[in-house]
GROMACS .gro file of C-alpha atoms in nm:
model
  304
    1MET     CA    1  13.281  11.049   9.385
    2ALA     CA    2  13.012  10.957   9.636
    3ARG     CA    3  12.763  10.670   9.609
    4VAL     CA    4  12.420  10.835   9.616
    5VAL     CA    5  12.059  10.721   9.629
    6PHE     CA    6  11.826  10.985   9.483
    7LEU     CA    7  11.460  11.014   9.586
    8GLY     CA    8  11.227  11.244   9.394
    9THR     CA    9  10.916  11.251   9.179
   10PRO     CA   10  10.802  11.575   9.004
   11GLU     CA   11  10.962  11.798   8.743
   12ALA     CA   12  11.101  12.020   9.018
   13ALA     CA   13  11.332  11.735   9.127
   14VAL     CA   14  11.481  11.677   8.783
   15PRO     CA   15  11.748  11.955   8.787
   16SER     CA   16  11.885  11.820   9.116
   17LEU     CA   17  11.894  11.466   8.977
   18ILE     CA   18  12.083  11.577   8.667
   19GLU     CA   19  12.338  11.780   8.864
   20THR     CA   20  12.388  11.504   9.121
   21ALA     CA   21  12.446  11.247   8.846
   22ARG     CA   22  12.704  11.475   8.682
   23HIS     CA   23  12.915  11.490   8.995
   24HIS     CA   24  12.848  11.165   9.180
   25ASP     CA   25  12.765  10.798   9.131
   26VAL     CA   26  12.386  10.774   9.155
   27VAL     CA   27  12.344  10.402   9.219
   28ALA     CA   28  11.964  10.410   9.254
   29VAL     CA   29  11.678  10.648   9.176
   30VAL     CA   30  11.362  10.596   9.380
   31THR     CA   31  11.040  10.759   9.262
   32GLN     CA   32  10.667  10.718   9.317
   33PRO     CA   33  10.486  10.443   9.120
   34ASP     CA   34  10.314  10.534   8.793
   35ARG     CA   35   9.963  10.655   8.883
   36PRO     CA   36   9.641  10.675   8.678
   37LYS     CA   37   9.564  11.031   8.573
   38GLY     CA   38   9.293  11.217   8.386
   39ARG     CA   39   8.979  11.084   8.225
   40SER     CA   40   9.165  10.803   8.051
   41ALA     CA   41   9.308  10.680   8.385
   42ARG     CA   42   9.624  10.580   8.204
   43PRO     CA   43   9.930  10.539   8.427
   44VAL     CA   44  10.156  10.844   8.412
   45THR     CA   45  10.532  10.816   8.454
   46SER     CA   46  10.697  11.061   8.690
   47PRO     CA   47  10.934  11.321   8.541
   48VAL     CA   48  11.215  11.188   8.762
   49LYS     CA   49  11.172  10.838   8.621
   50ILE     CA   50  11.186  10.972   8.265
   51ALA     CA   51  11.500  11.175   8.341
   52ALA     CA   52  11.667  10.885   8.521
   53LEU     CA   53  11.608  10.645   8.232
   54ASP     CA   54  11.745  10.905   7.989
   55LEU     CA   55  12.057  10.922   8.206
   56GLY     CA   56  12.086  10.543   8.211
   57LEU     CA   57  12.026  10.523   8.587
   58PRO     CA   58  11.850  10.233   8.763
   59VAL     CA   59  11.497  10.322   8.876
   60ALA     CA   60  11.286  10.169   9.152
   61GLN     CA   61  10.919  10.243   9.226
   62PRO     CA   62  10.834  10.066   9.551
   63GLU     CA   63  10.467  10.040   9.647
   64THR     CA   64  10.495   9.941  10.013
   65ARG     CA   65  10.709  10.045  10.308
   66ASP     CA   66  10.883   9.709  10.309
   67GLN     CA   67  10.962   9.736   9.938
   68PHE     CA   68  11.088  10.089   9.994
   69SER     CA   69  11.319   9.981  10.277
   70ALA     CA   70  11.448   9.689  10.071
   71THR     CA   71  11.520   9.914   9.771
   72VAL     CA   72  11.736  10.154   9.972
   73SER     CA   73  11.906   9.874  10.167
   74GLU     CA   74  11.996   9.684   9.850
   75ALA     CA   75  12.166   9.996   9.711
   76ALA     CA   76  12.407  10.004  10.008
   77PRO     CA   77  12.682  10.084  10.076
   78LEU     CA   78  12.574  10.445  10.031
   79ASP     CA   79  12.755  10.766  10.119
   80ILE     CA   80  12.446  10.986  10.116
   81GLY     CA   81  12.085  11.015  10.007
   82VAL     CA   82  11.938  11.313   9.822
   83VAL     CA   83  11.565  11.383   9.856
   84VAL     CA   84  11.379  11.640   9.643
   85ALA     CA   85  10.997  11.654   9.648
   86PHE     CA   86  10.972  11.279   9.689
   87GLY     CA   87  10.624  11.277   9.837
   88ARG     CA   88  10.674  11.050  10.136
   89ILE     CA   89  10.800  11.097  10.493
   90LEU     CA   90  11.102  10.877  10.560
   91ARG     CA   91  11.146  10.664  10.872
   92ARG     CA   92  11.458  10.679  11.085
   93GLU     CA   93  11.591  10.339  10.974
   94LEU     CA   94  11.593  10.461  10.613
   95LEU     CA   95  11.763  10.790  10.701
   96GLU     CA   96  12.041  10.599  10.874
   97ILE     CA   97  12.130  10.365  10.586
   98PRO     CA   98  12.365  10.611  10.406
   99THR     CA   99  12.684  10.686  10.601
  100HIS     CA  100  12.613  11.062  10.600
  101GLY     CA  101  12.235  11.036  10.620
  102MET     CA  102  12.001  11.201  10.371
  103VAL     CA  103  11.977  11.565  10.266
  104ASN     CA  104  11.668  11.741  10.136
  105VAL     CA  105  11.636  12.031   9.892
  106HIS     CA  106  11.338  12.230  10.022
  107PHE     CA  107  11.182  12.521   9.832
  108SER     CA  108  11.147  12.776  10.111
  109LEU     CA  109  11.355  12.957  10.370
  110LEU     CA  110  11.303  12.725  10.664
  111PRO     CA  111  11.152  12.730  10.919
  112ARG     CA  112  10.895  12.924  10.712
  113TRP     CA  113  10.672  12.695  10.507
  114ARG     CA  114  10.764  12.350  10.627
  115GLY     CA  115  10.558  12.091  10.447
  116ALA     CA  116  10.413  11.986  10.115
  117ALA     CA  117  10.331  12.313   9.932
  118PRO     CA  118  10.590  12.579  10.024
  119VAL     CA  119  10.587  12.763   9.690
  120GLU     CA  120  10.210  12.785   9.667
  121ARG     CA  121  10.172  12.895  10.028
  122ALA     CA  122  10.440  13.163   9.997
  123LEU     CA  123  10.266  13.318   9.698
  124ILE     CA  124   9.917  13.292   9.846
  125ALA     CA  125  10.043  13.464  10.162
  126GLY     CA  126  10.194  13.745   9.955
  127ASP     CA  127  10.551  13.682  10.073
  128PRO     CA  128  10.798  13.921   9.904
  129MET     CA  129  11.081  13.668   9.916
  130THR     CA  130  11.149  13.296   9.950
  131GLY     CA  131  11.441  13.067   9.872
  132VAL     CA  132  11.594  12.722   9.894
  133THR     CA  133  11.713  12.548  10.210
  134ILE     CA  134  11.919  12.229  10.216
  135ILE     CA  135  11.880  12.031  10.536
  136ARG     CA  136  11.989  11.697  10.674
  137LEU     CA  137  11.667  11.504  10.719
  138ASP     CA  138  11.544  11.391  11.056
  139GLU     CA  139  11.215  11.227  11.154
  140GLY     CA  140  11.029  11.559  11.173
  141LEU     CA  141  10.855  11.752  10.898
  142ASP     CA  142  11.136  11.961  10.747
  143THR     CA  143  11.285  12.018  11.094
  144GLY     CA  144  11.638  11.888  11.032
  145PRO     CA  145  11.960  12.087  11.071
  146VAL     CA  146  12.051  12.330  10.793
  147LEU     CA  147  12.349  12.284  10.564
  148THR     CA  148  12.297  12.598  10.355
  149ALA     CA  149  12.030  12.828  10.214
  150GLN     CA  150  11.982  13.093   9.947
  151ALA     CA  151  11.719  13.367   9.950
  152ILE     CA  152  11.557  13.521   9.642
  153ASP     CA  153  11.303  13.795   9.578
  154ILE     CA  154  10.970  13.685   9.431
  155GLU     CA  155  10.901  13.864   9.102
  156PRO     CA  156  10.577  14.071   9.096
  157ASP     CA  157  10.396  13.864   8.831
  158GLU     CA  158  10.561  13.527   8.898
  159ASN     CA  159  10.320  13.234   8.937
  160GLY     CA  160  10.365  12.906   9.119
  161GLY     CA  161  10.496  12.714   8.821
  162GLN     CA  162  10.747  12.982   8.724
  163LEU     CA  163  10.875  13.024   9.079
  164THR     CA  164  10.906  12.648   9.127
  165ARG     CA  165  11.119  12.617   8.813
  166ARG     CA  166  11.345  12.898   8.927
  167LEU     CA  167  11.387  12.749   9.273
  168ALA     CA  168  11.450  12.403   9.125
  169ASP     CA  169  11.743  12.536   8.921
  170ILE     CA  170  11.883  12.732   9.216
  171GLY     CA  171  11.843  12.430   9.441
  172ALA     CA  172  12.029  12.202   9.202
  173ARG     CA  173  12.329  12.435   9.190
  174LEU     CA  174  12.325  12.485   9.565
  175LEU     CA  175  12.301  12.109   9.622
  176VAL     CA  176  12.617  12.025   9.427
  177HIS     CA  177  12.831  12.263   9.632
  178ALA     CA  178  12.667  12.157   9.958
  179LEU     CA  179  12.727  11.787   9.890
  180ASP     CA  180  13.096  11.840   9.819
  181ASP     CA  181  13.149  12.052  10.130
  182TYR     CA  182  12.937  11.831  10.355
  183LEU     CA  183  13.095  11.502  10.248
  184SER     CA  184  13.445  11.645  10.285
  185GLY     CA  185  13.372  11.767  10.638
  186GLY     CA  186  13.390  12.134  10.543
  187MET     CA  187  13.021  12.200  10.615
  188VAL     CA  188  12.863  12.127  10.953
  189PRO     CA  189  12.481  12.128  10.973
  190VAL     CA  190  12.340  12.389  11.211
  191GLU     CA  191  12.032  12.311  11.419
  192GLN     CA  192  11.723  12.473  11.269
  193THR     CA  193  11.537  12.729  11.475
  194HIS     CA  194  11.170  12.656  11.543
  195GLU     CA  195  11.081  13.018  11.615
  196GLY     CA  196  10.851  13.160  11.349
  197ALA     CA  197  10.785  12.821  11.189
  198THR     CA  198  10.488  12.804  10.952
  199TYR     CA  199  10.339  12.505  10.774
  200ALA     CA  200  10.266  12.464  10.405
  201ASP     CA  201   9.980  12.217  10.411
  202LYS     CA  202   9.890  12.027  10.096
  203ILE     CA  203   9.661  12.223   9.864
  204THR     CA  204   9.298  12.111   9.890
  205ALA     CA  205   8.986  12.183   9.686
  206ARG     CA  206   8.886  12.438   9.948
  207ASP     CA  207   9.219  12.621   9.909
  208ARG     CA  208   9.154  12.652   9.537
  209ARG     CA  209   8.826  12.844   9.569
  210LEU     CA  210   8.850  13.216   9.502
  211ASP     CA  211   8.655  13.439   9.738
  212PRO     CA  212   8.434  13.695   9.559
  213ASP     CA  213   8.381  13.867   9.894
  214GLY     CA  214   8.756  13.905   9.948
  215ASP     CA  215   9.005  14.174   9.859
  216VAL     CA  216   9.190  14.226   9.533
  217SER     CA  217   9.539  14.146   9.660
  218SER     CA  218   9.432  13.815   9.815
  219PHE     CA  219   9.241  13.716   9.499
  220VAL     CA  220   9.539  13.784   9.272
  221ALA     CA  221   9.782  13.617   9.514
  222ARG     CA  222   9.577  13.296   9.521
  223VAL     CA  223   9.555  13.290   9.143
  224ARG     CA  224   9.933  13.332   9.116
  225GLY     CA  225  10.009  13.071   9.378
  226LEU     CA  226   9.796  12.800   9.217
  227ALA     CA  227   9.880  12.864   8.850
  228PRO     CA  228   9.920  12.681   8.627
  229ARG     CA  229   9.833  12.372   8.834
  230PRO     CA  230   9.607  12.292   9.005
  231GLY     CA  231   9.455  12.633   8.931
  232ALA     CA  232   9.231  12.856   9.142
  233THR     CA  233   8.857  12.817   9.079
  234LEU     CA  234   8.576  13.069   9.051
  235LEU     CA  235   8.207  13.005   8.994
  236ILE     CA  236   8.107  13.224   8.699
  237ASP     CA  237   7.733  13.215   8.638
  238GLU     CA  238   7.723  12.899   8.853
  239THR     CA  239   7.984  12.720   8.640
  240PRO     CA  240   8.331  12.648   8.787
  241HIS     CA  241   8.617  12.799   8.588
  242LYS     CA  242   8.991  12.787   8.651
  243VAL     CA  243   9.144  13.132   8.674
  244LEU     CA  244   9.512  13.111   8.575
  245ALA     CA  245   9.608  13.479   8.565
  246ALA     CA  246   9.448  13.794   8.704
  247ARG     CA  247   9.538  14.152   8.787
  248GLU     CA  248   9.383  14.454   8.948
  249HIS     CA  249   9.158  14.663   8.720
  250PRO     CA  250   9.052  15.026   8.775
  251ALA     CA  251   8.688  14.969   8.671
  252SER     CA  252   8.411  14.985   8.931
  253VAL     CA  253   8.214  14.660   8.909
  254PRO     CA  254   7.961  14.564   9.179
  255ALA     CA  255   8.090  14.301   9.421
  256ARG     CA  256   8.007  13.938   9.332
  257ASN     CA  257   7.943  14.033   8.968
  258TRP     CA  258   8.139  14.031   8.644
  259GLU     CA  259   8.111  14.262   8.344
  260VAL     CA  260   8.282  14.327   8.013
  261VAL     CA  261   8.496  14.640   8.041
  262ASP     CA  262   8.680  14.757   7.729
  263GLY     CA  263   8.668  14.407   7.583
  264VAL     CA  264   8.794  14.216   7.889
  265PRO     CA  265   8.613  14.033   8.172
  266VAL     CA  266   8.629  14.214   8.506
  267VAL     CA  267   8.511  14.079   8.842
  268GLY     CA  268   8.396  14.302   9.126
  269LEU     CA  269   8.533  14.228   9.473
  270ASP     CA  270   8.492  14.383   9.816
  271ASP     CA  271   8.757  14.652   9.770
  272GLY     CA  272   8.794  14.683   9.394
  273SER     CA  273   8.799  14.485   9.071
  274VAL     CA  274   9.018  14.232   8.893
  275GLU     CA  275   9.063  14.148   8.527
  276LEU     CA  276   9.059  13.777   8.440
  277LEU     CA  277   9.360  13.747   8.209
  278MET     CA  278   9.362  13.368   8.159
  279ILE     CA  279   9.064  13.138   8.210
  280GLN     CA  280   8.999  12.768   8.158
  281PRO     CA  281   8.629  12.677   8.125
  282PRO     CA  282   8.532  12.322   8.222
  283GLY     CA  283   8.633  12.067   7.958
  284LYS     CA  284   8.818  12.324   7.745
  285ARG     CA  285   9.170  12.456   7.701
  286GLU     CA  286   9.295  12.764   7.879
  287MET     CA  287   9.239  13.093   7.695
  288ASP     CA  288   9.278  13.465   7.745
  289GLY     CA  289   8.987  13.668   7.872
  290GLY     CA  290   8.901  13.812   7.533
  291SER     CA  291   8.879  13.468   7.371
  292TRP     CA  292   8.660  13.347   7.654
  293LEU     CA  293   8.422  13.639   7.602
  294ARG     CA  294   8.385  13.567   7.232
  295GLY     CA  295   8.239  13.227   7.316
  296LEU     CA  296   7.968  13.370   7.543
  297ARG     CA  297   7.619  13.499   7.482
  298GLU     CA  298   7.601  13.702   7.803
  299THR     CA  299   7.822  14.003   7.876
  300SER     CA  300   7.767  14.017   8.252
  301GLY     CA  301   7.663  13.793   8.542
  302GLY     CA  302   7.740  13.676   8.890
  303VAL     CA  303   8.035  13.505   9.058
  304ALA     CA  304   8.054  13.293   9.370
   0.00000   0.00000   0.00000
């Protein structure tokens, strides 16, 4: 049983934490500090911290680089580190503390979609497949040598949240086998190719804006990639709405306009129309298109 330090923050890292703790001695769990969130600005605890405490594991939430280094050093001796969506680039001195370095569970088929938002970028780009890659971390951005990988097809209506959950479960299972083989010397990391590398930059407010002058496939792909959080945004009658699900619709609606067609809201784009299946108006809960229509006085308008 190996001595492991686990680094992770969001819900997507929890399956890997649970599986690692079942098979190895997790001597420390490092996660991001509780951060203020929402209108109340109350500190929110990371899912990894909650899971770790439920498992009875020690948790550290260092604020500074020096605190971070001290946390990992104090957990030594360590056989290996496991990193899943931690949210911070690690320096070489940290990577070298565990005897076998640190491995990362990354939610793409590297070298495609290196970086912070691989699931979202894959869906927005319309990729037909993706997967999980486990690498030994180096100082680069997801450039380390590959231990193993598994490819999967992306389901036609799968959104970012659904795909992330599926990849998180696959990654956890893949991680357990990779750790055993790697630590026993039965798995040798293979240098990652840099040919065809793409980068999954962090999602910004600009990335979230839907283009009413664009095409149907790109509109639907962006909605899928950003649902349920942070959500793609569309100005409907000059008011920003989150669009959480959409699909192509056969109706002919003028571009940059929306209309009610057979009881559902339909937006006209450059090459066709889309039905808004799930919408979240500002300050309200998400709702289906029909429910949103029932709260309106107008039955048509503009989008931007």
